[in-house]
Short mmCIF file of C-alpha atoms and ligand atoms in Angstrom, two decimals:
data_model
loop_
_atom_site.label_atom_id
_atom_site.label_comp_id
_atom_site.label_asym_id
_atom_site.label_seq_id
_atom_site.Cartn_x
_atom_site.Cartn_y
_atom_site.Cartn_z
CA MET A 1195 34.89 -24.66 21.35
CA GLU A 1196 38.28 -25.90 22.58
CA TYR A 1197 41.19 -25.00 20.34
CA LYS A 1198 43.89 -27.61 19.95
CA THR A 1199 46.73 -25.14 19.62
CA THR A 1200 49.18 -25.42 22.49
CA LEU A 1201 52.48 -23.78 23.19
CA ASN A 1202 54.14 -26.79 21.52
CA ASN A 1203 52.64 -26.20 18.11
CA ILE A 1204 52.40 -22.45 17.82
CA ASN A 1205 54.37 -22.74 14.57
CA ARG A 1206 51.23 -23.99 12.79
CA PRO A 1207 50.31 -21.51 10.03
CA ILE A 1208 47.75 -18.72 10.01
CA ALA A 1209 45.64 -19.31 6.88
CA PHE A 1210 44.01 -16.59 4.79
CA PHE A 1211 41.47 -16.88 2.03
CA ASP A 1212 39.62 -14.69 -0.44
CA SER A 1213 38.27 -15.05 -3.98
CA GLY A 1214 41.58 -13.68 -5.30
CA VAL A 1215 44.11 -10.93 -4.64
CA GLY A 1216 41.79 -8.90 -2.36
CA GLY A 1217 42.76 -10.77 0.80
CA LEU A 1218 46.35 -9.66 0.30
CA THR A 1219 45.31 -6.20 1.51
CA VAL A 1220 44.69 -7.91 4.87
CA PHE A 1221 47.53 -10.43 4.66
CA SER A 1222 50.18 -7.77 3.99
CA LYS A 1223 49.15 -5.84 7.11
CA VAL A 1224 49.01 -8.91 9.36
CA LYS A 1225 52.40 -10.05 8.09
CA LYS A 1226 53.88 -6.66 8.95
CA LEU A 1227 52.47 -6.86 12.48
CA LEU A 1228 53.38 -10.55 12.92
CA PRO A 1229 56.53 -11.24 10.89
CA LYS A 1230 57.43 -14.40 12.83
CA GLU A 1231 54.33 -16.34 11.81
CA ASN A 1232 54.04 -19.01 9.12
CA TYR A 1233 51.33 -18.37 6.55
CA LEU A 1234 49.04 -20.00 4.00
CA TYR A 1235 46.99 -18.02 1.49
CA PHE A 1236 44.31 -19.43 -0.78
CA GLY A 1237 42.89 -17.31 -3.62
CA ASP A 1238 39.80 -18.96 -5.04
CA THR A 1239 40.28 -17.36 -8.44
CA LYS A 1240 38.35 -20.06 -10.30
CA ASN A 1241 35.17 -19.04 -8.45
CA MET A 1242 35.74 -15.28 -8.47
CA PRO A 1243 33.77 -13.01 -8.13
CA TYR A 1244 32.21 -14.25 -4.91
CA GLY A 1245 29.92 -11.21 -4.82
CA GLU A 1246 27.76 -12.71 -7.59
CA LYS A 1247 27.41 -16.16 -6.01
CA SER A 1248 24.51 -17.63 -4.02
CA GLU A 1249 24.68 -18.42 -0.31
CA GLU A 1250 24.76 -22.14 -1.10
CA GLU A 1251 27.70 -21.75 -3.46
CA LEU A 1252 29.64 -19.54 -1.04
CA VAL A 1253 29.09 -21.93 1.90
CA GLY A 1254 30.26 -24.80 -0.34
CA TYR A 1255 33.48 -23.00 -1.34
CA ALA A 1256 34.19 -21.99 2.26
CA HIS A 1257 33.82 -25.57 3.54
CA LYS A 1258 36.22 -26.89 0.90
CA ILE A 1259 38.78 -24.23 1.74
CA PHE A 1260 38.39 -24.79 5.50
CA LYS A 1261 38.87 -28.54 5.03
CA PHE A 1262 42.05 -27.86 3.08
CA PHE A 1263 43.30 -25.60 5.88
CA GLU A 1264 42.37 -28.26 8.42
CA LYS A 1265 44.56 -30.77 6.58
CA GLU A 1266 47.36 -28.21 6.51
CA GLU A 1267 46.94 -27.85 10.30
CA ALA A 1268 46.21 -24.13 10.36
CA LYS A 1269 45.95 -22.69 13.88
CA ALA A 1270 43.69 -19.85 12.70
CA VAL A 1271 41.75 -18.95 9.56
CA VAL A 1272 41.31 -15.36 8.43
CA MET A 1273 38.23 -14.69 6.30
CA ALA A 1274 39.96 -11.92 4.35
CA CYS A 1275 36.79 -11.52 2.33
CA ASN A 1276 33.78 -9.44 3.31
CA THR A 1277 31.41 -11.47 1.17
CA THR A 1278 32.13 -14.80 2.90
CA SER A 1279 32.14 -13.10 6.31
CA ALA A 1280 28.69 -11.69 5.53
CA VAL A 1281 27.16 -14.81 4.02
CA THR A 1282 28.92 -17.89 5.46
CA TYR A 1283 30.46 -17.12 8.87
CA GLU A 1284 27.38 -18.05 10.93
CA LYS A 1285 27.15 -21.39 9.13
CA LEU A 1286 30.81 -22.30 9.63
CA LYS A 1287 31.87 -20.79 12.89
CA ASP A 1288 31.32 -23.78 15.19
CA LYS A 1289 32.35 -26.52 12.83
CA TYR A 1290 36.14 -26.28 12.84
CA ASN A 1291 38.82 -26.72 15.40
CA PHE A 1292 40.74 -23.53 14.73
CA LYS A 1293 40.16 -19.89 15.41
CA ILE A 1294 38.16 -18.12 12.70
CA TYR A 1295 38.45 -14.38 12.12
CA PRO A 1296 35.67 -12.85 9.94
CA ILE A 1297 36.42 -9.32 8.75
CA ILE A 1298 33.00 -7.66 9.13
CA GLN A 1299 32.22 -8.94 12.61
CA SER A 1300 35.75 -8.07 13.71
CA VAL A 1301 35.84 -4.44 12.52
CA SER A 1302 32.28 -3.27 13.11
CA SER A 1303 32.82 -2.05 16.67
CA SER A 1304 35.71 0.16 15.51
CA LEU A 1305 33.58 1.54 12.66
CA ALA A 1306 30.70 2.18 15.05
CA SER A 1307 32.82 4.23 17.42
CA LEU A 1308 34.81 6.52 15.13
CA ASP A 1309 35.10 10.01 16.59
CA GLY A 1310 32.46 12.41 15.27
CA ILE A 1311 31.22 10.00 12.60
CA ASN A 1312 27.44 9.74 12.30
CA LYS A 1313 26.94 8.85 8.64
CA LEU A 1314 28.85 6.09 6.91
CA ALA A 1315 28.63 4.83 3.35
CA VAL A 1316 29.59 1.21 2.76
CA ILE A 1317 30.65 0.14 -0.74
CA ALA A 1318 30.76 -3.65 -1.17
CA THR A 1319 29.95 -6.57 -3.46
CA PRO A 1320 26.28 -7.28 -4.33
CA ALA A 1321 26.19 -10.30 -1.96
CA THR A 1322 27.57 -8.29 0.98
CA ILE A 1323 25.14 -5.44 0.32
CA ASN A 1324 22.16 -7.81 0.00
CA SER A 1325 23.06 -9.38 3.37
CA HIS A 1326 23.04 -5.95 5.13
CA ALA A 1327 25.77 -7.40 7.35
CA TYR A 1328 27.64 -4.09 7.77
CA SER A 1329 24.59 -2.13 8.72
CA ARG A 1330 23.46 -4.84 11.16
CA GLU A 1331 26.87 -5.33 12.80
CA ILE A 1332 27.60 -1.59 13.12
CA LYS A 1333 24.18 -0.92 14.64
CA LYS A 1334 24.77 -3.64 17.26
CA HIS A 1335 27.48 -1.37 18.65
CA ASN A 1336 25.99 2.04 17.94
CA SER A 1337 22.39 2.34 16.77
CA SER A 1338 22.68 6.06 16.02
CA VAL A 1339 25.15 5.65 13.13
CA GLU A 1340 23.41 5.94 9.76
CA VAL A 1341 24.69 3.42 7.22
CA PHE A 1342 24.16 3.91 3.48
CA GLU A 1343 24.93 0.71 1.52
CA ILE A 1344 25.82 0.53 -2.17
CA SER A 1345 27.26 -2.21 -4.35
CA ALA A 1346 30.01 -1.85 -6.95
CA PRO A 1347 29.55 -5.02 -9.01
CA LYS A 1348 32.35 -4.31 -11.51
CA TRP A 1349 35.25 -3.41 -9.23
CA VAL A 1350 36.43 -6.92 -8.30
CA ARG A 1351 36.86 -7.95 -11.94
CA ILE A 1352 38.59 -4.66 -12.73
CA VAL A 1353 41.15 -5.44 -10.00
CA GLU A 1354 41.56 -9.15 -10.81
CA GLU A 1355 41.99 -8.38 -14.51
CA GLY A 1356 44.63 -5.73 -13.83
CA ARG A 1357 42.55 -2.84 -15.22
CA ILE A 1358 42.89 -0.48 -12.25
CA ASN A 1359 44.31 2.29 -14.47
CA SER A 1360 41.76 1.90 -17.29
CA SER A 1361 39.17 4.45 -18.39
CA GLU A 1362 36.49 1.89 -17.46
CA ALA A 1363 37.79 1.91 -13.87
CA LEU A 1364 37.71 5.70 -13.80
CA ASP A 1365 34.17 5.89 -15.23
CA ASP A 1366 32.75 3.20 -12.99
CA VAL A 1367 34.32 4.59 -9.82
CA LYS A 1368 32.85 8.01 -10.66
CA GLU A 1369 29.44 6.49 -11.35
CA ILE A 1370 29.34 4.73 -7.96
CA LEU A 1371 30.70 7.69 -5.96
CA ASP A 1372 28.14 9.99 -7.61
CA LYS A 1373 25.34 7.87 -6.11
CA ILE A 1374 26.56 8.29 -2.52
CA PRO A 1375 24.81 10.97 -0.45
CA LYS A 1376 26.78 13.32 1.80
CA VAL A 1377 28.45 11.14 4.47
CA ASP A 1378 31.32 11.50 6.94
CA LYS A 1379 33.35 8.51 5.69
CA ILE A 1380 33.16 5.79 3.05
CA VAL A 1381 34.07 2.21 4.00
CA LEU A 1382 35.81 0.12 1.32
CA ALA A 1383 33.97 -3.02 2.36
CA CYS A 1384 35.46 -5.45 -0.12
CA THR A 1385 39.11 -6.39 0.29
CA HIS A 1386 39.71 -5.82 -3.43
CA TYR A 1387 38.73 -2.14 -3.33
CA PRO A 1388 41.91 -0.67 -1.76
CA TYR A 1389 43.60 -1.57 -5.08
CA LEU A 1390 41.49 1.26 -6.53
CA SER A 1391 42.67 3.86 -3.99
CA GLU A 1392 44.45 5.97 -6.59
CA VAL A 1393 41.33 6.21 -8.79
CA LEU A 1394 39.09 6.85 -5.78
CA GLY A 1395 41.46 9.64 -4.72
CA LYS A 1396 40.80 11.44 -8.02
CA PHE A 1397 37.25 12.19 -6.91
CA LEU A 1398 37.40 12.54 -3.12
CA PRO A 1399 40.16 13.23 -0.57
CA PRO A 1400 41.90 9.96 0.36
CA ASP A 1401 41.02 10.38 4.05
CA MET A 1402 37.31 10.05 3.16
CA PHE A 1403 37.91 6.32 2.66
CA ILE A 1404 38.33 3.71 5.37
CA ASP A 1405 40.10 0.44 4.66
CA PRO A 1406 38.75 -1.85 7.43
CA SER A 1407 41.73 -4.19 7.12
CA LEU A 1408 43.72 -1.75 9.28
CA TYR A 1409 41.47 -2.52 12.26
CA PHE A 1410 41.15 -6.16 11.27
CA ALA A 1411 44.91 -6.83 11.23
CA GLN A 1412 45.32 -5.23 14.65
CA ASN A 1413 42.40 -7.23 16.10
CA ILE A 1414 43.87 -10.49 14.78
CA LYS A 1415 47.23 -9.69 16.33
CA ASN A 1416 45.68 -8.74 19.67
CA ASP A 1417 43.59 -11.89 19.85
CA LEU A 1418 46.42 -14.28 18.94
CA GLU A 1419 48.65 -12.54 21.44
CA LYS A 1420 46.06 -12.71 24.21
CA SER A 1421 45.50 -16.42 23.50
CA GLY A 1422 49.22 -17.22 23.64
CA PHE A 1423 49.16 -18.43 20.03
CA LEU A 1424 52.01 -16.36 18.62
CA ASN A 1425 54.94 -18.07 16.95
CA ASN A 1426 58.56 -17.03 17.48
CA LYS A 1427 60.25 -17.88 14.17
CA PHE A 1428 59.21 -17.41 10.55
CA GLU A 1429 59.77 -20.54 8.42
CA TYR A 1430 57.47 -20.34 5.40
CA GLU A 1431 54.58 -18.72 3.55
CA LYS A 1432 52.71 -20.64 0.85
CA PHE A 1433 50.30 -19.29 -1.73
CA TYR A 1434 47.66 -21.31 -3.58
CA VAL A 1435 45.13 -20.36 -6.26
CA SER A 1436 42.38 -22.35 -7.95
CA SER A 1437 43.20 -20.92 -11.42
CA SER A 1438 45.60 -18.60 -13.31
CA PRO A 1439 48.68 -18.36 -11.02
CA GLU A 1440 50.41 -15.91 -13.43
CA ASN A 1441 47.47 -13.56 -13.36
CA PHE A 1442 47.45 -13.63 -9.54
CA VAL A 1443 51.08 -12.49 -9.43
CA LYS A 1444 50.40 -9.66 -11.89
CA SER A 1445 47.28 -8.35 -10.18
CA SER A 1446 48.70 -8.54 -6.66
CA GLN A 1447 51.72 -6.24 -7.22
CA LEU A 1448 50.29 -3.20 -5.41
CA PHE A 1449 49.88 -5.05 -2.11
CA TYR A 1450 52.27 -7.99 -2.06
CA LYS A 1451 55.16 -9.08 -4.23
CA LEU A 1452 55.29 -12.87 -4.40
CA ASN A 1453 58.72 -14.49 -4.82
CA SER A 1454 57.36 -17.27 -7.00
CA LEU A 1455 54.16 -18.42 -8.69
CA PRO A 1456 51.41 -19.61 -6.32
CA GLU A 1457 50.66 -23.33 -6.52
CA LEU A 1458 47.60 -24.29 -8.55
CA LYS A 1459 45.21 -26.14 -6.23
CA ILE A 1460 41.78 -27.38 -7.29
CA LEU A 1461 39.72 -28.24 -4.20
N1 DGL B 2917 37.30 -9.60 -1.79
C1 DGL B 2917 36.07 -10.16 -1.44
C2 DGL B 2917 35.27 -9.31 -0.51
O1 DGL B 2917 35.85 -8.68 0.34
C3 DGL B 2917 35.30 -10.90 -2.54
C4 DGL B 2917 35.10 -10.17 -3.80
C5 DGL B 2917 34.43 -11.02 -4.90
O2 DGL B 2917 35.02 -12.02 -5.29
O3 DGL B 2917 33.34 -10.65 -5.32
O4 DGL B 2917 34.07 -9.27 -0.54
#
């Protein structure tokens, strides 16, 4: 597909989306690497959690969000959500005239080639786990890596509802970690999960966990750079949510401090 972006309109925004505050774990890293870009962020909080939705529903949400970004003239769209990358990317990838970056497909080669790592656990939403996207994508690059997949259905709500320091968070994190066999590393394969790093660190050393957004942000930067799409002056960043702007600001504190309330946008 031909991309319309030219050197004359490199100031078009890079657009991010997720079901809520999770995508900010990616956005904050990309913004640090590319401070001169303009940005849009859409948190589909009305339809959260995505991990419990059907393929049809998720494809429907993604199309609406992509059409919104198309109207806003995004030059690239970042699927800062593992669930939509797992379930909708193949259905959307050739239908839009901007670059699309899906997290799972982007990071799997890095995960497949980590030094001395033969056994990985992947914790993700039920929809991501049911798709087996991580296991499939990692094995494309290295078939000898063993991938153990487990879902943590409660963690997204715990993060969105600001309960990361609750006893429920502690108990549920313990319950999930107890089910994981002995592995070399554990991938936090939902962009909401890094918000739980402190609780996770109570049970296992922090370096057991991999936040794939570190690789993802670097890959996005490299690709935009290689394509000559980088902007040279920051002008704006705009945040949108489909419900509860106040809640979004509260729950996002650990990863990004917004200067004002996000705009309520029903698509
Ligand atoms: N943060 C998203 C992900 O990475 C979606 C979580 C959800 O809404 O279930 O999968």
